[in-house]
mmCIF file of C-alpha atoms in Angstrom:
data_model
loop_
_atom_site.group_PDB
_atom_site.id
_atom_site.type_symbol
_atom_site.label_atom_id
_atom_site.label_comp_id
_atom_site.label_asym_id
_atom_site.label_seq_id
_atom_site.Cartn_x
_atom_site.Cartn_y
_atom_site.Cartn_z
ATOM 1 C CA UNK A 1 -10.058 2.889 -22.450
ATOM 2 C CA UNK A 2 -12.407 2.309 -19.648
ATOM 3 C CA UNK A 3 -10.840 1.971 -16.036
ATOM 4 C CA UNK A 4 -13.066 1.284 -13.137
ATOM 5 C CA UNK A 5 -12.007 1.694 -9.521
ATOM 6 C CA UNK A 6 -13.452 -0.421 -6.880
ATOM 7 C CA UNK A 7 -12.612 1.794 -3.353
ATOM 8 C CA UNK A 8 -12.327 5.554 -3.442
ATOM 9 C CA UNK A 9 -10.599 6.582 -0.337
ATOM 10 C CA UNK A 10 -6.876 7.605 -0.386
ATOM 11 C CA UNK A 11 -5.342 5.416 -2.473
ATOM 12 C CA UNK A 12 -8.485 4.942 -4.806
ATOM 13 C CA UNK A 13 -9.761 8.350 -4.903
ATOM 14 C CA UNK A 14 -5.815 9.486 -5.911
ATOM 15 C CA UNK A 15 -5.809 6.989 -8.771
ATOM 16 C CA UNK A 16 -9.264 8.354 -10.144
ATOM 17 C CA UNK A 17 -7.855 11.813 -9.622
ATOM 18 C CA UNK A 18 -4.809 11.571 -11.226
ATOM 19 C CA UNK A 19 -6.084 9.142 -14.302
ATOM 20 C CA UNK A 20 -8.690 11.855 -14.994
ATOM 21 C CA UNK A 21 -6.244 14.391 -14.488
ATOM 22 C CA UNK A 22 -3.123 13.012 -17.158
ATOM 23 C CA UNK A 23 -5.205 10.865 -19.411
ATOM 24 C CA UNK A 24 -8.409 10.630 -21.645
ATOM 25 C CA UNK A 25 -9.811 7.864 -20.197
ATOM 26 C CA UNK A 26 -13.308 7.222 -18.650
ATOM 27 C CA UNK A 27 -13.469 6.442 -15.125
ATOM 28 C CA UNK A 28 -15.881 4.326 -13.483
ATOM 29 C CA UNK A 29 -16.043 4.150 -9.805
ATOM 30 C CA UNK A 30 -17.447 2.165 -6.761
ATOM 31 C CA UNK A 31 -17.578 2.750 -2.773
ATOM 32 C CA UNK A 32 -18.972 0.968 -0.310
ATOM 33 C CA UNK A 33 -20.460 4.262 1.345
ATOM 34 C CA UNK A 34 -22.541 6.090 -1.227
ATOM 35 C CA UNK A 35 -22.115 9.589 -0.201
ATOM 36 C CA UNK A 36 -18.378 8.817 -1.210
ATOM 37 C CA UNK A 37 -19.508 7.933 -4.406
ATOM 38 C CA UNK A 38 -21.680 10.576 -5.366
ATOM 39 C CA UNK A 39 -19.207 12.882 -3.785
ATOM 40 C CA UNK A 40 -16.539 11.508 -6.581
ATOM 41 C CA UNK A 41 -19.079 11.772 -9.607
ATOM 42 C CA UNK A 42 -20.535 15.148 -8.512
ATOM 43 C CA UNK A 43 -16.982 16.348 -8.484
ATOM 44 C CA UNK A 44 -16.226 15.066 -12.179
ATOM 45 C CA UNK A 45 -13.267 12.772 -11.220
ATOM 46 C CA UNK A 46 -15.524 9.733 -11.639
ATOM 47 C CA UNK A 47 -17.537 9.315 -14.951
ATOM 48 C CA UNK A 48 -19.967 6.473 -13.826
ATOM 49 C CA UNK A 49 -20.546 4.101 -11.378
ATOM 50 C CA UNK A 50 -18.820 0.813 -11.383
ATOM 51 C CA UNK A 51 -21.413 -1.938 -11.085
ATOM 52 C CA UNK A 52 -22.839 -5.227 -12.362
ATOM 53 C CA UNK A 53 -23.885 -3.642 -15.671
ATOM 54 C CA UNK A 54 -20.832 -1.246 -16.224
ATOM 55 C CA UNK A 55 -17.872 -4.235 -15.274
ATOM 56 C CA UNK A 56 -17.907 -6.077 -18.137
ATOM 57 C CA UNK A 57 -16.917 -2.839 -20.121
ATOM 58 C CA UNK A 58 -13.956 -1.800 -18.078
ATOM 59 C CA UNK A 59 -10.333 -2.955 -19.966
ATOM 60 C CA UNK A 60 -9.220 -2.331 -16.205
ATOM 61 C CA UNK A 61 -9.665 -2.626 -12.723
ATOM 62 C CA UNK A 62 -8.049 -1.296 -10.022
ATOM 63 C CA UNK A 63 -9.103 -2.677 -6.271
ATOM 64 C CA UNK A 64 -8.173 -0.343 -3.826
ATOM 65 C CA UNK A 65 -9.671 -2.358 -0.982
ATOM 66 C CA UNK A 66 -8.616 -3.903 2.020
ATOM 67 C CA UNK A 67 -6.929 -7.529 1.029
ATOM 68 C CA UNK A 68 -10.055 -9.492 2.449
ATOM 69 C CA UNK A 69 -12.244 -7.470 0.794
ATOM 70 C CA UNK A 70 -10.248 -7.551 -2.820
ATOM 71 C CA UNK A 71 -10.432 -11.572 -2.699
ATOM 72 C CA UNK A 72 -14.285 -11.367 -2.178
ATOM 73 C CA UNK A 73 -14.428 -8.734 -5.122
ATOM 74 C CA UNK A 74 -12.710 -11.136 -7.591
ATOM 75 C CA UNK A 75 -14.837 -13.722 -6.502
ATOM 76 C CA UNK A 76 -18.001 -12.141 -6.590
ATOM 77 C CA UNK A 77 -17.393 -10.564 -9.586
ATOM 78 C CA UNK A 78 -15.523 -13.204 -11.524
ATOM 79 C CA UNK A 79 -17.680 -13.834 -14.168
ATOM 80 C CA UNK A 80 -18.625 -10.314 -15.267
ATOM 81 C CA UNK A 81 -14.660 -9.216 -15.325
ATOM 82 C CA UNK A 82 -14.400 -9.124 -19.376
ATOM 83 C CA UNK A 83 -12.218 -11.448 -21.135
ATOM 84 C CA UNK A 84 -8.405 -10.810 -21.033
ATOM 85 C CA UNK A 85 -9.169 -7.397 -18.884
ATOM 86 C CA UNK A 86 -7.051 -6.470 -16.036
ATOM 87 C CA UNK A 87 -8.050 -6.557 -12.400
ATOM 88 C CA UNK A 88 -5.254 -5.083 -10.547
ATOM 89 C CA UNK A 89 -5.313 -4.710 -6.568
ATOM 90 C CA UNK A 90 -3.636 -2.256 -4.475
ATOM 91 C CA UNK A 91 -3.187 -3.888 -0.800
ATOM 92 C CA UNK A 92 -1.103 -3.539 1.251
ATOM 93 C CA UNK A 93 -0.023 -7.403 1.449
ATOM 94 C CA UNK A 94 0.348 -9.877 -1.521
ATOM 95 C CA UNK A 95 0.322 -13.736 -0.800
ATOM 96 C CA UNK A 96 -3.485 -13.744 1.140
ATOM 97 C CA UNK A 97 -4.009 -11.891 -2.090
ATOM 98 C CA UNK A 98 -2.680 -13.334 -4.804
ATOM 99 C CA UNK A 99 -2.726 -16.629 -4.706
ATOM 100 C CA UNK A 100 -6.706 -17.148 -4.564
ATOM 101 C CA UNK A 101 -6.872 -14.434 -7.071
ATOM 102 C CA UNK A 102 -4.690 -15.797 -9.673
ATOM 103 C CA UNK A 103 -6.659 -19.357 -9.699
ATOM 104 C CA UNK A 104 -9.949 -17.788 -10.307
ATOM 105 C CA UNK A 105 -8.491 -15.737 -12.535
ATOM 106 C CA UNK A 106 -7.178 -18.688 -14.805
ATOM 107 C CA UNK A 107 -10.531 -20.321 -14.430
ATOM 108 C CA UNK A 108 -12.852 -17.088 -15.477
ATOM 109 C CA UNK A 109 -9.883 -15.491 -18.362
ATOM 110 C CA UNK A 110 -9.152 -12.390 -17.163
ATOM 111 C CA UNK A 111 -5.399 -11.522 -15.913
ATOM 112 C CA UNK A 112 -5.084 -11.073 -12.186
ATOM 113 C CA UNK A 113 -2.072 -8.549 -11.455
ATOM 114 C CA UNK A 114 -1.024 -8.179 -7.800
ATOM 115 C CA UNK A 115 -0.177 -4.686 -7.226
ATOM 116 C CA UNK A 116 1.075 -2.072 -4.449
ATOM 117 C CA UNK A 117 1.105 1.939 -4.708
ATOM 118 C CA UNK A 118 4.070 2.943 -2.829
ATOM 119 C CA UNK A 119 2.672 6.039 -2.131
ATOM 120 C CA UNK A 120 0.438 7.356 0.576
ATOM 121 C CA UNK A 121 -0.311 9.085 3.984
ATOM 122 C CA UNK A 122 -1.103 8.999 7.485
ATOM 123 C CA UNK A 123 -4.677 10.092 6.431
ATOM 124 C CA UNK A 124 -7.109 8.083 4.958
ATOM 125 C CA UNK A 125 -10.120 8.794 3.059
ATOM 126 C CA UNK A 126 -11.469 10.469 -0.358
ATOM 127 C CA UNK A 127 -11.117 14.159 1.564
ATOM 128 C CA UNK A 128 -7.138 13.686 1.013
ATOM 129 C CA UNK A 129 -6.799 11.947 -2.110
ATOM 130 C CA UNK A 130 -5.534 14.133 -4.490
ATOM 131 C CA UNK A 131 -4.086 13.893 -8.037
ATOM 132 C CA UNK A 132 -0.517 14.329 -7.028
ATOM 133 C CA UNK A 133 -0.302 11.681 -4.552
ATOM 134 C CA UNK A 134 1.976 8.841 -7.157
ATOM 135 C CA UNK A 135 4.158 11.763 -9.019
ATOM 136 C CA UNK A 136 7.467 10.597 -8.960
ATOM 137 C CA UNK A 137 6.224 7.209 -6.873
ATOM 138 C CA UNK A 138 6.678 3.202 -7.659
ATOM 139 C CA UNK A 139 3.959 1.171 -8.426
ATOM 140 C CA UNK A 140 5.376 -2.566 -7.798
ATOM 141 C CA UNK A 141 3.822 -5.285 -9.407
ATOM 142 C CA UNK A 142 3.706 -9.377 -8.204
ATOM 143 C CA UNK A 143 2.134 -11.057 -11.324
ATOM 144 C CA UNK A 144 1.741 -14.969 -11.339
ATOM 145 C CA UNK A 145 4.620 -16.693 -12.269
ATOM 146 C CA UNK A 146 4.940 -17.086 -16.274
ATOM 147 C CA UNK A 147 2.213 -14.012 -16.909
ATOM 148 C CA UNK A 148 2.445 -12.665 -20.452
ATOM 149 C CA UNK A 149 5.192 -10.323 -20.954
ATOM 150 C CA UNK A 150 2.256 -8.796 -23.076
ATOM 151 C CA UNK A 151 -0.034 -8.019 -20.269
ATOM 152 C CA UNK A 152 2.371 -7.178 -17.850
ATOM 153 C CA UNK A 153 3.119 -4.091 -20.968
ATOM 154 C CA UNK A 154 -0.139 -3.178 -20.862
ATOM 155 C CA UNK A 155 0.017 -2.526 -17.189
ATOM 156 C CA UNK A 156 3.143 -0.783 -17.046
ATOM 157 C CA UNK A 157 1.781 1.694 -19.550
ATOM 158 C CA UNK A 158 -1.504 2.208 -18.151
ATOM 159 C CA UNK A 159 0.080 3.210 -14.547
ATOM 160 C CA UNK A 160 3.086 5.524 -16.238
ATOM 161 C CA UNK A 161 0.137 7.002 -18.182
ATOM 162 C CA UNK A 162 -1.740 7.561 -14.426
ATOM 163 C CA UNK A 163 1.797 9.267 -13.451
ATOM 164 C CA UNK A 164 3.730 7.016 -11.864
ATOM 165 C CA UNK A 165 7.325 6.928 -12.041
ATOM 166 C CA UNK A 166 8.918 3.483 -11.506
ATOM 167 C CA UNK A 167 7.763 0.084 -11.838
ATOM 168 C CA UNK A 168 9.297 -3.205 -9.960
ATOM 169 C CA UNK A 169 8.416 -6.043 -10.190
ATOM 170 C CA UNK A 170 8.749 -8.946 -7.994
ATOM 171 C CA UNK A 171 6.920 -12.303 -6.088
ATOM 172 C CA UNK A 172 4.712 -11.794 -3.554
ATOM 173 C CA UNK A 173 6.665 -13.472 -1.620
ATOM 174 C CA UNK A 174 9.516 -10.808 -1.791
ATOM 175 C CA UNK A 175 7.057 -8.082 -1.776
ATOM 176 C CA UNK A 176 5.817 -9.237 1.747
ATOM 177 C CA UNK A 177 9.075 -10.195 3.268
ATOM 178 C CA UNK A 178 10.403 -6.342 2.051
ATOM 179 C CA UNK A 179 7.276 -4.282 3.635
ATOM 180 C CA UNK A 180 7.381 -5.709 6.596
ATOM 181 C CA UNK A 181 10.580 -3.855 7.169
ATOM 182 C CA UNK A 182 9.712 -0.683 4.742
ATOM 183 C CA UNK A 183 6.627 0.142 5.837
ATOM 184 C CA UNK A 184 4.483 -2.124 8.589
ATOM 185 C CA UNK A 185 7.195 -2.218 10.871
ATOM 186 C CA UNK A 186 7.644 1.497 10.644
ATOM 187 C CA UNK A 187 3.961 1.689 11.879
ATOM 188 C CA UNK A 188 4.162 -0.214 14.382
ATOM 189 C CA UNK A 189 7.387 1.096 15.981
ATOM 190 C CA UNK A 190 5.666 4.884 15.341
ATOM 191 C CA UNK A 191 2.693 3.716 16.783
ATOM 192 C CA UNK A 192 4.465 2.254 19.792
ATOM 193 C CA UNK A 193 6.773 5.545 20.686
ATOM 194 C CA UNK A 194 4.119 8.327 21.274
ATOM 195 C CA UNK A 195 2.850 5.955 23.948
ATOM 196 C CA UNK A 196 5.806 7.037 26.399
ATOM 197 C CA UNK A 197 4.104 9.364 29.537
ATOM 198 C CA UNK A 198 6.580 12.237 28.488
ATOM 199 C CA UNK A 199 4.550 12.522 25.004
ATOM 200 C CA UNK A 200 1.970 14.830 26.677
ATOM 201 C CA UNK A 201 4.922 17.428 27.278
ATOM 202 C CA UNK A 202 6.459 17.662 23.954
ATOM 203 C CA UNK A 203 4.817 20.518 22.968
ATOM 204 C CA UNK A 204 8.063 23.411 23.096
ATOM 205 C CA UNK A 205 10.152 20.751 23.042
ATOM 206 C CA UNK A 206 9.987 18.594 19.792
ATOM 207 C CA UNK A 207 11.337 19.419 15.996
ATOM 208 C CA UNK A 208 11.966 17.298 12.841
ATOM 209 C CA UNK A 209 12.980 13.992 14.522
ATOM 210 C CA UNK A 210 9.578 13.693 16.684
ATOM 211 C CA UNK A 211 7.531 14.856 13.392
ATOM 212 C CA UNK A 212 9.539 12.291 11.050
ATOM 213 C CA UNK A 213 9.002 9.356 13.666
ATOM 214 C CA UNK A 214 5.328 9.939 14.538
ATOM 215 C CA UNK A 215 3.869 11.174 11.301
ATOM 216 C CA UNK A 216 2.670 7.150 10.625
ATOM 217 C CA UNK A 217 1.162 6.867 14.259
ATOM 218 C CA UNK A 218 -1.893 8.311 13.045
ATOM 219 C CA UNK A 219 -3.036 5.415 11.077
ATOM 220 C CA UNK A 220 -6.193 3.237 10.326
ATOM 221 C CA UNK A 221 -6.101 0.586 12.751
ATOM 222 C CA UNK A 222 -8.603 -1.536 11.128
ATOM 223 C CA UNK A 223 -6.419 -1.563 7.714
ATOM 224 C CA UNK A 224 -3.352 -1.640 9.327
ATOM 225 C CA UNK A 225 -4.415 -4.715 11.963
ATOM 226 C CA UNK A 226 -6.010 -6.922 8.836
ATOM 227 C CA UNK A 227 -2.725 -6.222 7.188
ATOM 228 C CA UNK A 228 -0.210 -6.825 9.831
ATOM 229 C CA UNK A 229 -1.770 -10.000 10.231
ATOM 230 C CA UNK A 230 -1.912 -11.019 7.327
ATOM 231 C CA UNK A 231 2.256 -10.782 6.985
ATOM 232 C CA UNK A 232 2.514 -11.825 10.373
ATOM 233 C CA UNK A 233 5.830 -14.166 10.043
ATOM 234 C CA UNK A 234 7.645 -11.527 8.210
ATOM 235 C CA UNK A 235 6.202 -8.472 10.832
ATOM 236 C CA UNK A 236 7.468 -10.535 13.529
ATOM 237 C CA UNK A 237 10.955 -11.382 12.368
ATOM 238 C CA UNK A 238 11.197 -7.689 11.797
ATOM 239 C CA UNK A 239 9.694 -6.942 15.758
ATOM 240 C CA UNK A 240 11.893 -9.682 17.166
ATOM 241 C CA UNK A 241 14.794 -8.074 15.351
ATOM 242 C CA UNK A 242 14.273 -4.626 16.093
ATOM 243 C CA UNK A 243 13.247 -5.790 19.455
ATOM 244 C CA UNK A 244 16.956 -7.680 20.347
ATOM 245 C CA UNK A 245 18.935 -4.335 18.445
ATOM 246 C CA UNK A 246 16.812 -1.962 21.002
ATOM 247 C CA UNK A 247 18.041 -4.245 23.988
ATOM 248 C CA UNK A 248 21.873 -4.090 22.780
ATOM 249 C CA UNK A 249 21.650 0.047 23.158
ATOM 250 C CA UNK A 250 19.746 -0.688 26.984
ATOM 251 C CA UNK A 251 22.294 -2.897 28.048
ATOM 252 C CA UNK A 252 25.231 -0.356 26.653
ATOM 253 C CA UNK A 253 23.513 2.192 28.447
ATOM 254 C CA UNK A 254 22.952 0.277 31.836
ATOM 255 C CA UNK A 255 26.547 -1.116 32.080
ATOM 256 C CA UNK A 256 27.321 2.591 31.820
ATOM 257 C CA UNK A 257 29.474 1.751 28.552
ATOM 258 C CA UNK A 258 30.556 4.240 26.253
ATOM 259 C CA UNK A 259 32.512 2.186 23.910
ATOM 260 C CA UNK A 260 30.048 -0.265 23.735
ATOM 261 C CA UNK A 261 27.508 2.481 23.143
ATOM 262 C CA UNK A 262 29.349 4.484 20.508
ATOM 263 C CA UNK A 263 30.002 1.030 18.744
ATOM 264 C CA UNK A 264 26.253 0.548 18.147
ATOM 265 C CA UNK A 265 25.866 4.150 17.132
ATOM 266 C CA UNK A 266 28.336 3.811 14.620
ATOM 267 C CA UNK A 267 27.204 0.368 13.171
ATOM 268 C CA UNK A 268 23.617 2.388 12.782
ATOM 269 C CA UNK A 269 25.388 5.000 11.190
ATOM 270 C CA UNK A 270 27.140 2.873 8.628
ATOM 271 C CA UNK A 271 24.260 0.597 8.081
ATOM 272 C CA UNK A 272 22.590 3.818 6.954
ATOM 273 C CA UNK A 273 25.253 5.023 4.757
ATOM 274 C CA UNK A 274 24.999 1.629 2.959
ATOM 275 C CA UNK A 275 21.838 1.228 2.147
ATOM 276 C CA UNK A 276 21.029 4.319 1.122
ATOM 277 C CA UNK A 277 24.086 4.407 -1.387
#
């Protein structure tokens, strides 16, 4: 099978990595930057470039891009994508995605698959990609509604056979409204805290909680702003919820309440225990 791979950063470079690392396949690859490129062939992980005269050859294609950029891929590409071949993206956000996709898709015959990596880091880049990064991860798919059970096989093999773990499967509806909360919001709220005055003194003074909260501050902000706007209604119930809990605990704490206080703490506590069953 031939797989190309439009993006090598983090997410891209990991998938070439670990498909050349756990299966026989050949690997063609494409970056914007070219020293990214011939870094990825030089090193072996990529067999050829991924261009106009390679595409049509490739029985898959995996866009690890930045949404805007995957929707002017398909497009631009559409016609040399070969018949019934799989163009798979990896954004962070479906809907912007998918729906544009999937209608030039059904115009050109290929099968557009909407798909997210739940995998990652606070780094970005081909320097930390590495062929470990989805061992043991989920790689959630939103197809269009009524896609071949067929095709949607095909995928599901092709990504266990890369090494991931788990598949789900779901809308991209769903798949926005949930990463809102799993994931952007998590950014944001990271991103937010280690602008307090007191963080330039927490050297001596901070462990595991600091690390754990502050490990996603370090992020791309030109990814992360295209994608938080893009799921801007579902980030903002999320910030508007998170927002009003925050201002339950301030109020506790002003009125100098400790029953009110310890009642949050334990509905936090419980909420945990729950979902995490």
């Amino acid at each position: 099978m031939n797989i190309g791979i439009a993006g090598l950063g983090l997410i891209g470079g990991s998938l070439a990595k670990s498909a050349h690392k756990n299966t026989a396949h050949r690997i063609f690859g494409f970056d914007r930057a070219k020293t990214v490129l011939d870094y990825a062939l030089l090193s072996g992980f990529v067999d050829e470039t991924l261009d106009d005269r390679t595409i049509p050859s490739c029985d898959c294609i995996f866009l690890a891009l930045y949404p805007g950029d995957v929707v002017r891929y398909v497009q631009e590409h559409a016609a040399q994508f070969a018949p019934d071949a799989l163009v798979i993206d990896c954004a962070g956000v479906k809907r912007s995605v998918c729906e544009p996709c999937f209608a030039i898709a059904a115009e050109h015959g290929f099968h557009f698959i909407g798909g997210h990596p739940m995998a990652g880091s606070q780094y970005s880049g081909i320097k930390h990609a590495r062929d470990t990064l989805y061992s043991n991860a989920t790689f959630v798919f939103t197809p269009r509604p009524g896609e071949d059970v067929a095709v949607l096989s095909r995928a599901d093999n092709l990504v266990r056979e890369i090494g991931f773990a788990r598949i789900s499967v779901m809308t991209p509806e769903k798949h926005d409204r949930l990463i809102a909360f799993t994931s952007q919001l998590a950014h944001i709220v990271s991103n937010a805290y280690v602008k307090s005055p007191s963080a330039n003194e927490h050297r001596g003074i901070s462990a595991g909680s600091y690390k754990d909260l502050t490990r996603v501050a370090y992020l791309n902000e030109e990814m992360w702003t295209e994608l938080f706007l893009d799921n801007r209604d579902n980030l903002l119930f999320e910030l508007d919820t998170i927002i009003a809990s925050l201002q339950q605990y301030a109020d506790a704490m002003r009125a100098n309440d400790p029953a009110a206080l310890k009642e949050l703490l334990r509905e936090g506590r419980e909420a945990k225990e729950r979902i995490d069953l």
